[in-house]
Tab-separated table of C-alpha atoms in Angstrom:
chain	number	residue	atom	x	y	z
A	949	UNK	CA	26.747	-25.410	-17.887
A	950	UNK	CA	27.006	-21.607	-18.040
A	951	UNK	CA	30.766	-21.441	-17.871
A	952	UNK	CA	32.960	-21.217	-21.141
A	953	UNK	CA	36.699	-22.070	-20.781
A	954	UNK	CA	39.835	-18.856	-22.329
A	955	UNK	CA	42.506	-21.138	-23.433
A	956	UNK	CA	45.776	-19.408	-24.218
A	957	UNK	CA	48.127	-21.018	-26.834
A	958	UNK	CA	51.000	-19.692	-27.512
A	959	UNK	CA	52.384	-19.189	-31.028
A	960	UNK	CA	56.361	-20.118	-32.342
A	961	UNK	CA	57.507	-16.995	-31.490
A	962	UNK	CA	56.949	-17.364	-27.675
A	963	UNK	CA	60.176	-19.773	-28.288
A	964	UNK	CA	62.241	-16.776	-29.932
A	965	UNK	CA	61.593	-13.649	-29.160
A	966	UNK	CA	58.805	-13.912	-25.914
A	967	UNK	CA	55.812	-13.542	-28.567
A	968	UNK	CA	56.968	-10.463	-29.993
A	969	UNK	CA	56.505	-11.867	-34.057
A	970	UNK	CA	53.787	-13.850	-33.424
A	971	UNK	CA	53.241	-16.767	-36.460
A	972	UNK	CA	54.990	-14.706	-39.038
A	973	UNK	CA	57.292	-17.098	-39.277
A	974	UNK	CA	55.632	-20.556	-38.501
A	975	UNK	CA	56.599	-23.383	-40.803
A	976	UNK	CA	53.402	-25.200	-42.494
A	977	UNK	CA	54.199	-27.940	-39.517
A	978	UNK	CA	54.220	-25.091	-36.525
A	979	UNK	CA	50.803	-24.140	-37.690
A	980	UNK	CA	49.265	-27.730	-38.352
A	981	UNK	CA	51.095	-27.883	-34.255
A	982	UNK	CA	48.841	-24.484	-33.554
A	983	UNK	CA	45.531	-25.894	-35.195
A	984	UNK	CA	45.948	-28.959	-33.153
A	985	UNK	CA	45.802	-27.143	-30.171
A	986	UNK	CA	42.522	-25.258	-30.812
A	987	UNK	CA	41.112	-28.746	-31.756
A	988	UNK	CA	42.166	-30.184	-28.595
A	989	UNK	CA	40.429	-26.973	-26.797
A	990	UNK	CA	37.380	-27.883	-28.693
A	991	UNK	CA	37.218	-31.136	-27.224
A	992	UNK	CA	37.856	-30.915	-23.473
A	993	UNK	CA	35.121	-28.173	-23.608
A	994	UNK	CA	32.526	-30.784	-25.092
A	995	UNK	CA	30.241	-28.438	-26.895
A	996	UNK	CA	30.804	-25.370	-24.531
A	997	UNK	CA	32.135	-22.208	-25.925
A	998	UNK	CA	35.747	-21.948	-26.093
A	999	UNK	CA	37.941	-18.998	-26.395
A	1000	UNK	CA	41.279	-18.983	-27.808
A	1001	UNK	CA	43.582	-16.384	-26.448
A	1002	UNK	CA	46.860	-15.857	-28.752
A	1003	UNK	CA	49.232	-13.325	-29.819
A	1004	UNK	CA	49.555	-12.120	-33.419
A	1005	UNK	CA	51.980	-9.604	-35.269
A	1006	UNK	CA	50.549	-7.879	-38.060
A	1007	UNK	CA	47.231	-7.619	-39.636
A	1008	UNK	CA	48.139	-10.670	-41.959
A	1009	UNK	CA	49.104	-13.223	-39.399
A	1010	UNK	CA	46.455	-12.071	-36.719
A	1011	UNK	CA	43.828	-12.972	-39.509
A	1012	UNK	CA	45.303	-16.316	-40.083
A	1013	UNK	CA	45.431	-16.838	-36.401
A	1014	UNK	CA	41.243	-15.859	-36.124
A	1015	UNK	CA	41.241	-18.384	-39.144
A	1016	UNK	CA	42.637	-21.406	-37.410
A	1017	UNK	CA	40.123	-20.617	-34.654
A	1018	UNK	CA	37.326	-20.641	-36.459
A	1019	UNK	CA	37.884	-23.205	-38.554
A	1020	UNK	CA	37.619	-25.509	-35.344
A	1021	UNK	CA	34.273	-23.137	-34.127
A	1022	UNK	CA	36.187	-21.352	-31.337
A	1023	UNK	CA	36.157	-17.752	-30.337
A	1024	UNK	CA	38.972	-15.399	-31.202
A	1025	UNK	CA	40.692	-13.193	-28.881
A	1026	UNK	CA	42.421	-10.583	-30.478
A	1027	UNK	CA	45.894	-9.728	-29.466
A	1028	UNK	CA	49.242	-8.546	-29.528
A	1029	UNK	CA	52.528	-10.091	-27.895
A	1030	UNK	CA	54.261	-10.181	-25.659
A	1031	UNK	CA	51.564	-8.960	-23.362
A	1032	UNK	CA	48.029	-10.099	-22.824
A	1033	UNK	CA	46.443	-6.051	-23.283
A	1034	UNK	CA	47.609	-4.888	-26.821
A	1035	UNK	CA	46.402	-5.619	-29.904
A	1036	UNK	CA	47.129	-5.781	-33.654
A	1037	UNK	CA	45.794	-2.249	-34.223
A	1038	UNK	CA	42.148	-0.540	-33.687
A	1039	UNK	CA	41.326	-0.652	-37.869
A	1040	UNK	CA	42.137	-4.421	-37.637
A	1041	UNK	CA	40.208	-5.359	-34.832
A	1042	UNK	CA	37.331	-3.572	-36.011
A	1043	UNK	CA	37.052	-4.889	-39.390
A	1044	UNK	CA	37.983	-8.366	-38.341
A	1045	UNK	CA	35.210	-8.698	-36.274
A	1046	UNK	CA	32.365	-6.842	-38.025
A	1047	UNK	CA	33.663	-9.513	-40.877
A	1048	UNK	CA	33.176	-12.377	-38.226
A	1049	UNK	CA	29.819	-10.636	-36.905
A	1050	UNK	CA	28.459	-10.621	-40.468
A	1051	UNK	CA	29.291	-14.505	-40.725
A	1052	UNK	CA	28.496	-14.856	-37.453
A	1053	UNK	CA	25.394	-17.449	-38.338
A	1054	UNK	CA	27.985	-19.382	-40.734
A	1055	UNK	CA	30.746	-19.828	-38.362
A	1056	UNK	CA	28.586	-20.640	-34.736
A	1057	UNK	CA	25.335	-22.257	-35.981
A	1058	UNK	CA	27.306	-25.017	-38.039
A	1059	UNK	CA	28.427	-28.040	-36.569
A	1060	UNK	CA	31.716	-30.013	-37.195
A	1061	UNK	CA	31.172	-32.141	-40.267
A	1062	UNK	CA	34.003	-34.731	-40.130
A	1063	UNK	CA	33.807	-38.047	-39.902
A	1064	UNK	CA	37.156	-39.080	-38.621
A	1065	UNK	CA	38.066	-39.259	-34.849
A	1066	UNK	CA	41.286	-38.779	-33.606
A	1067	UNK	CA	41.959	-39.936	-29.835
A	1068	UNK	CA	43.611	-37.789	-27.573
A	1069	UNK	CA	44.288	-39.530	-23.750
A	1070	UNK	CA	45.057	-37.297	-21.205
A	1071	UNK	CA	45.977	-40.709	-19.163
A	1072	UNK	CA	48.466	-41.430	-21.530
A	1073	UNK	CA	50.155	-38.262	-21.294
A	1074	UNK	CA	50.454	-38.227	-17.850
A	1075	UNK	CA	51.572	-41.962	-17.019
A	1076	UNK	CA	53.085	-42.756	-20.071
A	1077	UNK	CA	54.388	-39.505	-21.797
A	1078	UNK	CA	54.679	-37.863	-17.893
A	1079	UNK	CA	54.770	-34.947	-19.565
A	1080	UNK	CA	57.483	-35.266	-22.057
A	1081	UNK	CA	57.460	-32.286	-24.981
A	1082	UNK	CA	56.584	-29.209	-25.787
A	1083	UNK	CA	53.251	-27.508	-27.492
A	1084	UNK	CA	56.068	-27.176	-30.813
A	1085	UNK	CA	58.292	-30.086	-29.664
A	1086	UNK	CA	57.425	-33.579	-29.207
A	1087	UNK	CA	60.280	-35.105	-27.969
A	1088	UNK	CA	60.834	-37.959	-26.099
A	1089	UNK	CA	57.049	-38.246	-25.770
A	1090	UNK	CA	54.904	-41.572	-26.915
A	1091	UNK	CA	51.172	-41.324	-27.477
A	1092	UNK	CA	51.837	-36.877	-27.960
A	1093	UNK	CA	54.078	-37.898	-30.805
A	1094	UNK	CA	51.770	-40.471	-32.402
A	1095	UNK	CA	49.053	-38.106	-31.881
A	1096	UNK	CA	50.521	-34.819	-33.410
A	1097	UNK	CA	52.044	-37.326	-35.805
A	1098	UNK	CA	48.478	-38.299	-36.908
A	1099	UNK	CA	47.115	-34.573	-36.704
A	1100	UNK	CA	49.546	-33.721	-38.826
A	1101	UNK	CA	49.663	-36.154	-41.526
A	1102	UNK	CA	45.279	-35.712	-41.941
A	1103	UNK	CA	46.016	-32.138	-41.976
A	1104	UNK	CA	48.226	-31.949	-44.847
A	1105	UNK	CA	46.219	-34.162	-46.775
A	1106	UNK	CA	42.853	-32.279	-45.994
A	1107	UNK	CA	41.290	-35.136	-44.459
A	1108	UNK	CA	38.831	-33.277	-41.753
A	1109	UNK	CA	38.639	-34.740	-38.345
A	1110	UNK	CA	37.768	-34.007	-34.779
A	1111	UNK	CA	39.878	-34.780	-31.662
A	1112	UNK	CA	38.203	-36.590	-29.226
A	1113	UNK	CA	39.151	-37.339	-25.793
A	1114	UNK	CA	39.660	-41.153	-25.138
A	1115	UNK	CA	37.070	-41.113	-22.342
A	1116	UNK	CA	34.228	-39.483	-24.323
A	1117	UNK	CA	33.023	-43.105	-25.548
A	1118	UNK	CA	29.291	-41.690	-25.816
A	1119	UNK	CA	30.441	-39.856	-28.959
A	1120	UNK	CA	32.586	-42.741	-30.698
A	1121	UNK	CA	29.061	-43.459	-32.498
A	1122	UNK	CA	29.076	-40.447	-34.405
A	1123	UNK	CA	32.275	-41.102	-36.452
A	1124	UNK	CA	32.829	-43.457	-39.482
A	1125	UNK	CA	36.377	-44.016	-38.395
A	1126	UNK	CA	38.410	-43.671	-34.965
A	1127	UNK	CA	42.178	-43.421	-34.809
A	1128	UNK	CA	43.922	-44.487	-31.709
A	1129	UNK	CA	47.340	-43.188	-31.537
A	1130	UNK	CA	49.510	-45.545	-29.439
A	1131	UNK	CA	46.808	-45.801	-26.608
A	1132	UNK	CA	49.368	-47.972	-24.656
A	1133	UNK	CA	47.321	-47.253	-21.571
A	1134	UNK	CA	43.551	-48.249	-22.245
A	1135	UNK	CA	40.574	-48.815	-19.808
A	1136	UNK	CA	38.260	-51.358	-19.485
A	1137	UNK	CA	35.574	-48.979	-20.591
A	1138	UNK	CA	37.190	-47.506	-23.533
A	1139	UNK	CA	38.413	-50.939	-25.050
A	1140	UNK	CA	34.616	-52.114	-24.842
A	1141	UNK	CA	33.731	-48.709	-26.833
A	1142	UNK	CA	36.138	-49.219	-29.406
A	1143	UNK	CA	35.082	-53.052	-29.588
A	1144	UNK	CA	31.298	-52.039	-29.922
A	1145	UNK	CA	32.052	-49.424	-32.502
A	1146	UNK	CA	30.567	-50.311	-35.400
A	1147	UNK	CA	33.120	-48.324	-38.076
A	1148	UNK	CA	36.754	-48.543	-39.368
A	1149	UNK	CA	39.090	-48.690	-36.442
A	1150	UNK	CA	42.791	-47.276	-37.178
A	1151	UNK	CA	45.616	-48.111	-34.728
A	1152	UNK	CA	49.049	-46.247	-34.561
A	1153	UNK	CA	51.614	-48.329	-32.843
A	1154	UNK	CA	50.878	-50.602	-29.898
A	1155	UNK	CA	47.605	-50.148	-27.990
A	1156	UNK	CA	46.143	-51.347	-25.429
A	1157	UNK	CA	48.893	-53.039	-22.923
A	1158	UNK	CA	48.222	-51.720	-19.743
A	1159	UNK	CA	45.050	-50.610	-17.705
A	1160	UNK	CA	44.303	-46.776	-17.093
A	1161	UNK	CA	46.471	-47.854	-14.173
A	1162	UNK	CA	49.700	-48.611	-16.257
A	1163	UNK	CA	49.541	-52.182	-14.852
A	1164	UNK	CA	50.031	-54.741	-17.919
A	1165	UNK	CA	47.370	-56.579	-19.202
A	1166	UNK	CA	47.500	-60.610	-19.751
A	1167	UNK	CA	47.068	-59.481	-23.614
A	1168	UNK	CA	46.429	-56.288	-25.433
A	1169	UNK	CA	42.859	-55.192	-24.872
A	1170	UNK	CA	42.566	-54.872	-28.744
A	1171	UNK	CA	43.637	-58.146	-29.633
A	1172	UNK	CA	41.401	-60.074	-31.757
A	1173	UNK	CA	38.962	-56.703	-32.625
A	1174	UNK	CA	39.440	-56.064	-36.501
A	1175	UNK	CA	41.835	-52.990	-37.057
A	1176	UNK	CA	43.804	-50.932	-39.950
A	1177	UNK	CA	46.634	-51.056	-38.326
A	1178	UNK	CA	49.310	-48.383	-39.194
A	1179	UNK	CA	53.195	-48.027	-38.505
A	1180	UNK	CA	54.685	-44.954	-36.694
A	1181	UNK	CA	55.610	-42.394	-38.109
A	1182	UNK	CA	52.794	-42.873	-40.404
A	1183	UNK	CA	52.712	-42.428	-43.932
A	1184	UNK	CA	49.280	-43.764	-45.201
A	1185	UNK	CA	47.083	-42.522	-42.164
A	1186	UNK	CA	45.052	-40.098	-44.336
A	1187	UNK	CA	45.106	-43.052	-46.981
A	1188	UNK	CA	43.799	-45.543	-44.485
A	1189	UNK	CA	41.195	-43.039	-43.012
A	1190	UNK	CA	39.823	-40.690	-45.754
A	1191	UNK	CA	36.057	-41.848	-45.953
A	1192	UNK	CA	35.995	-39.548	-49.073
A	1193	UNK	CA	34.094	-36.123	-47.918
A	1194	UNK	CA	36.224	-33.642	-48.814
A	1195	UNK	CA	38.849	-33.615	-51.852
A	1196	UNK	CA	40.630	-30.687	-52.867
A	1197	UNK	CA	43.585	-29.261	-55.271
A	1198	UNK	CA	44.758	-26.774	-52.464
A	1199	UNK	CA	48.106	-27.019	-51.234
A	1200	UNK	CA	48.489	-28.241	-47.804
A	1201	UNK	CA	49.223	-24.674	-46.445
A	1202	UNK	CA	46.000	-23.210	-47.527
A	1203	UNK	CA	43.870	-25.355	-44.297
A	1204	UNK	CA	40.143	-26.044	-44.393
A	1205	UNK	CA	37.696	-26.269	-41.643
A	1206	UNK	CA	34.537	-28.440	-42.814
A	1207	UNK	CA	31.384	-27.372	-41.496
A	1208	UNK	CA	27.662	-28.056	-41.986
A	1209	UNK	CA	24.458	-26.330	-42.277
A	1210	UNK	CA	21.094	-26.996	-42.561
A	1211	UNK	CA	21.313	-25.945	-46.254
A	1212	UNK	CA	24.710	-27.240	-46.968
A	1213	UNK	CA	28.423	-26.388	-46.206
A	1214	UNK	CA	30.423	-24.144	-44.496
A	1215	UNK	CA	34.260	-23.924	-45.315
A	1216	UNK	CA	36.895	-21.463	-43.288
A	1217	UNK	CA	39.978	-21.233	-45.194
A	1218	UNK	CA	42.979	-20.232	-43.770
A	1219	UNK	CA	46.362	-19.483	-45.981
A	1220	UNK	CA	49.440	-20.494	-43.875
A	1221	UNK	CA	51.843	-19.796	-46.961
A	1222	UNK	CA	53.972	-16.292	-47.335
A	1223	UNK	CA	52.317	-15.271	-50.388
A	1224	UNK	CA	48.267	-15.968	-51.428
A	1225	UNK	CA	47.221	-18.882	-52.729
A	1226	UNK	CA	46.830	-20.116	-56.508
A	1227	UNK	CA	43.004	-21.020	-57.865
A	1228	UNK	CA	41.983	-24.676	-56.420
A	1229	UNK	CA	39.277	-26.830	-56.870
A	1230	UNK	CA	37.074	-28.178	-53.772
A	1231	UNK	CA	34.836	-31.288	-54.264
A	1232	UNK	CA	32.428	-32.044	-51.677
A	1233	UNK	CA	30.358	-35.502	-51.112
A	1234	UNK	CA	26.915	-34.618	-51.673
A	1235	UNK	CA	24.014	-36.283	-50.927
A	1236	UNK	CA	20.691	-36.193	-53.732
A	1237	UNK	CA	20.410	-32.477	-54.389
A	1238	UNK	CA	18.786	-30.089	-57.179
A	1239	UNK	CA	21.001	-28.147	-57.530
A	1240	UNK	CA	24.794	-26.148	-56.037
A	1241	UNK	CA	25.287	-22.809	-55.195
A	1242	UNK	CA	28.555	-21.252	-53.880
A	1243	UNK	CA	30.010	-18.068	-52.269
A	1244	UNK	CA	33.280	-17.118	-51.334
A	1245	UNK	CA	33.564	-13.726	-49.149
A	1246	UNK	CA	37.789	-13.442	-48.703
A	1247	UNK	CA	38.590	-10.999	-45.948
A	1248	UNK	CA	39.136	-7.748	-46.647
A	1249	UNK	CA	37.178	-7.771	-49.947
A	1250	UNK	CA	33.783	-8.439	-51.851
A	1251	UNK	CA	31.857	-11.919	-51.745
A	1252	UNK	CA	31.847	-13.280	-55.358
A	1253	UNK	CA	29.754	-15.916	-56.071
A	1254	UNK	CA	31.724	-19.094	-57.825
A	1255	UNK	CA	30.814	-21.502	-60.158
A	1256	UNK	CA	29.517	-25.055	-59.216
A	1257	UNK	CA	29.754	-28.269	-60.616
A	1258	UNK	CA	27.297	-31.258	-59.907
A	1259	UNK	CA	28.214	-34.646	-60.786
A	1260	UNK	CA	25.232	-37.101	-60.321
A	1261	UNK	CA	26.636	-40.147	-61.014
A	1262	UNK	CA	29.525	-39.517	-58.744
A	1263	UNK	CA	27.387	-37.516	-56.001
A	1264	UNK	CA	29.686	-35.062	-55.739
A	1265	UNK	CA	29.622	-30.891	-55.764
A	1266	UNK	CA	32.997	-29.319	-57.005
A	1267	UNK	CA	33.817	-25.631	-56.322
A	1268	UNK	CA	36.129	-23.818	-58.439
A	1269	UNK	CA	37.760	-21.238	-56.289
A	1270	UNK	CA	38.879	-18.434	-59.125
A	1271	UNK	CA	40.174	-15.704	-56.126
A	1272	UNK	CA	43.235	-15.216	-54.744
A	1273	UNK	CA	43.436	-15.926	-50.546
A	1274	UNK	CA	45.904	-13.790	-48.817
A	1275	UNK	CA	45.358	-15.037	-44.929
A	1276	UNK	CA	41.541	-15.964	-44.870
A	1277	UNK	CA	38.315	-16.521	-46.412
A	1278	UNK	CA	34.868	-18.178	-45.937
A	1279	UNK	CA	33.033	-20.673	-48.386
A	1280	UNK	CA	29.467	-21.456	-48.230
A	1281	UNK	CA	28.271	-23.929	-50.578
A	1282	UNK	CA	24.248	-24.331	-50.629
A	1283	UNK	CA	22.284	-27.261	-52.314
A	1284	UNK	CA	18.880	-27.437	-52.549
A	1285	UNK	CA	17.729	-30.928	-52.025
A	1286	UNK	CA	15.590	-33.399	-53.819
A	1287	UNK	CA	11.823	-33.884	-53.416
């Protein structure tokens, strides 16, 4: 139980140039790719403390890199490619993490806020995919692709979501929806979780055929449980599981880590995009509150506070985000709740 796991994930340019550019130039996709990763980290550790070894470039894209991290409430290990001793530069790693040590209560005392479950199934990937595609390259793979597929199209529409490992049923319960991601092979045990789970169930592709053994079943294990079911590639996933918490005017490059506090929210944004982002709106679900406050601290400057709007009838808190994000920033968004 004392043990914490050092993943390293390697960015696009260990594909070009051995890691010697690190994301500079990632695509919106490679980085959704990258994020997915760190989720996946997240969940094999169960709760543990994960640390994310990587290779950045520059200030700018080693800030977007502690970004992505944090958003899924990882640890950050600084660094430089190609080699696992350098870094970005002394003035960078200091103020990078005296900005993460002043947060520090924001970004490790929260706890993941979505709703959504994606399911990852390490059984799949070995009997069905057997390996098949690369951490930027899913060909010739069949639950990875679905997977990635899904990751990808929640990310872009800002739909927040944890990955969850396929044998994990214990923590099916805490999601309103679970998307399986052509979960051809399925065992006995984790067809009986997803029949006893009591929320939206969202299917990609077939699921279900075989045992954990890839022997085929007499019928899909599945069959007969109510389902959303939705076609590969998928273009209404985010549609088909948005339960509604988190709405936003930000482009799909600027990526949002939900998080909750006692007190409220906790948002890491992270700009993917060349240049910084426009103003943007975020509305959050609320629950019966007083009244909203919000702060934005961007890195590298001042923390402003923003204003707030409450709509009662609508339960909802909407942040107007007036600043300008370069790589990264952190949102906290308070409400004081109701006698």
């Amino acid at each position: 139980p004392d043990i914490a796991t050092a993943h390293e994930i390697e960015t696009i340019a260990d594909r070009m140039d051995h890691g010697e550019t690190g994301m500079q130039g990632a695509t919106i996709v490679q980085w959704l790719d990258f994020r997915t990763m760190v989720a996946f980290a997240r969940a094999v550790d169960r709760g543990k403390p994960s640390w994310i070894l990587t290779y950045g470039c520059t200030p700018r894209d080693g800030a977007q890199l502690a970004g992505i991290t944090l958003a899924e409430g990882a640890n950050f290990y600084e660094n430089k490619g190609p080699q696992m001793a350098s870094s970005v530069g002394t003035a960078f790693r200091t103020q990078l993490f005296g900005w993460i040590a002043e947060h520090e209560a924001d970004f490790y005392a929260s706890e993941p806020a979505a709703e959504v479950g994606l399911l990852y199934s390490p059984r799949n990937r070995d009997l069905l995919d057997t390996l098949s595609g690369q951490p930027y390259a899913v060909q010739d793979s069949l639950h990875f692709c679905a997977y990635r597929s899904a990751a990808r199209d929640l990310y872009l529409a800002h739909v927040p979501f944890d990955v969850v490992l396929d044998t994990d049923t214990t923590r099916f319960c805490r999601y309103r929806v679970l998307i399986a991601p052509r979960l051809e092979l399925m065992s006995d045990a984790t067809a009986n979780a997803l029949w006893d789970f009591r929320g939206k169930l969202v299917t990609l592709g077939a699921n279900g055929i075989y045992d954990e053994w890839l022997i085929q079943r007499g019928m899909p294990a599945l069959q007969g449980r109510e389902q959303v079911q939705v076609a590969l590639p998928p273009t209404n996933l985010a549609w088909a599981a948005d339960t509604g918490l988190l709405a936003t005017t930000a482009p799909a490059s600027l990526q949002i880590g939900l998080r909750r506090v006692a007190a409220g929210w906790v948002l890491v944004l992270v700009n993917t995009a060349p240049t910084p982002v426009l103003p943007f709106t975020v509305t959050l679900r609320a629950t019966a509150h007083l009244g909203a406050t919000a702060n934005l601290c961007v890195f590298g400057a001042r923390s402003v506070s923003l204003p707030v709007v409450s709509q009662g009838q609508r339960a909802t808190i909407q942040v107007n985000v007036t600043c300008d994000i370069d790589s990264l920033a952190l949102l906290t968004v308070s409400c004081e709740p109701s006698p």
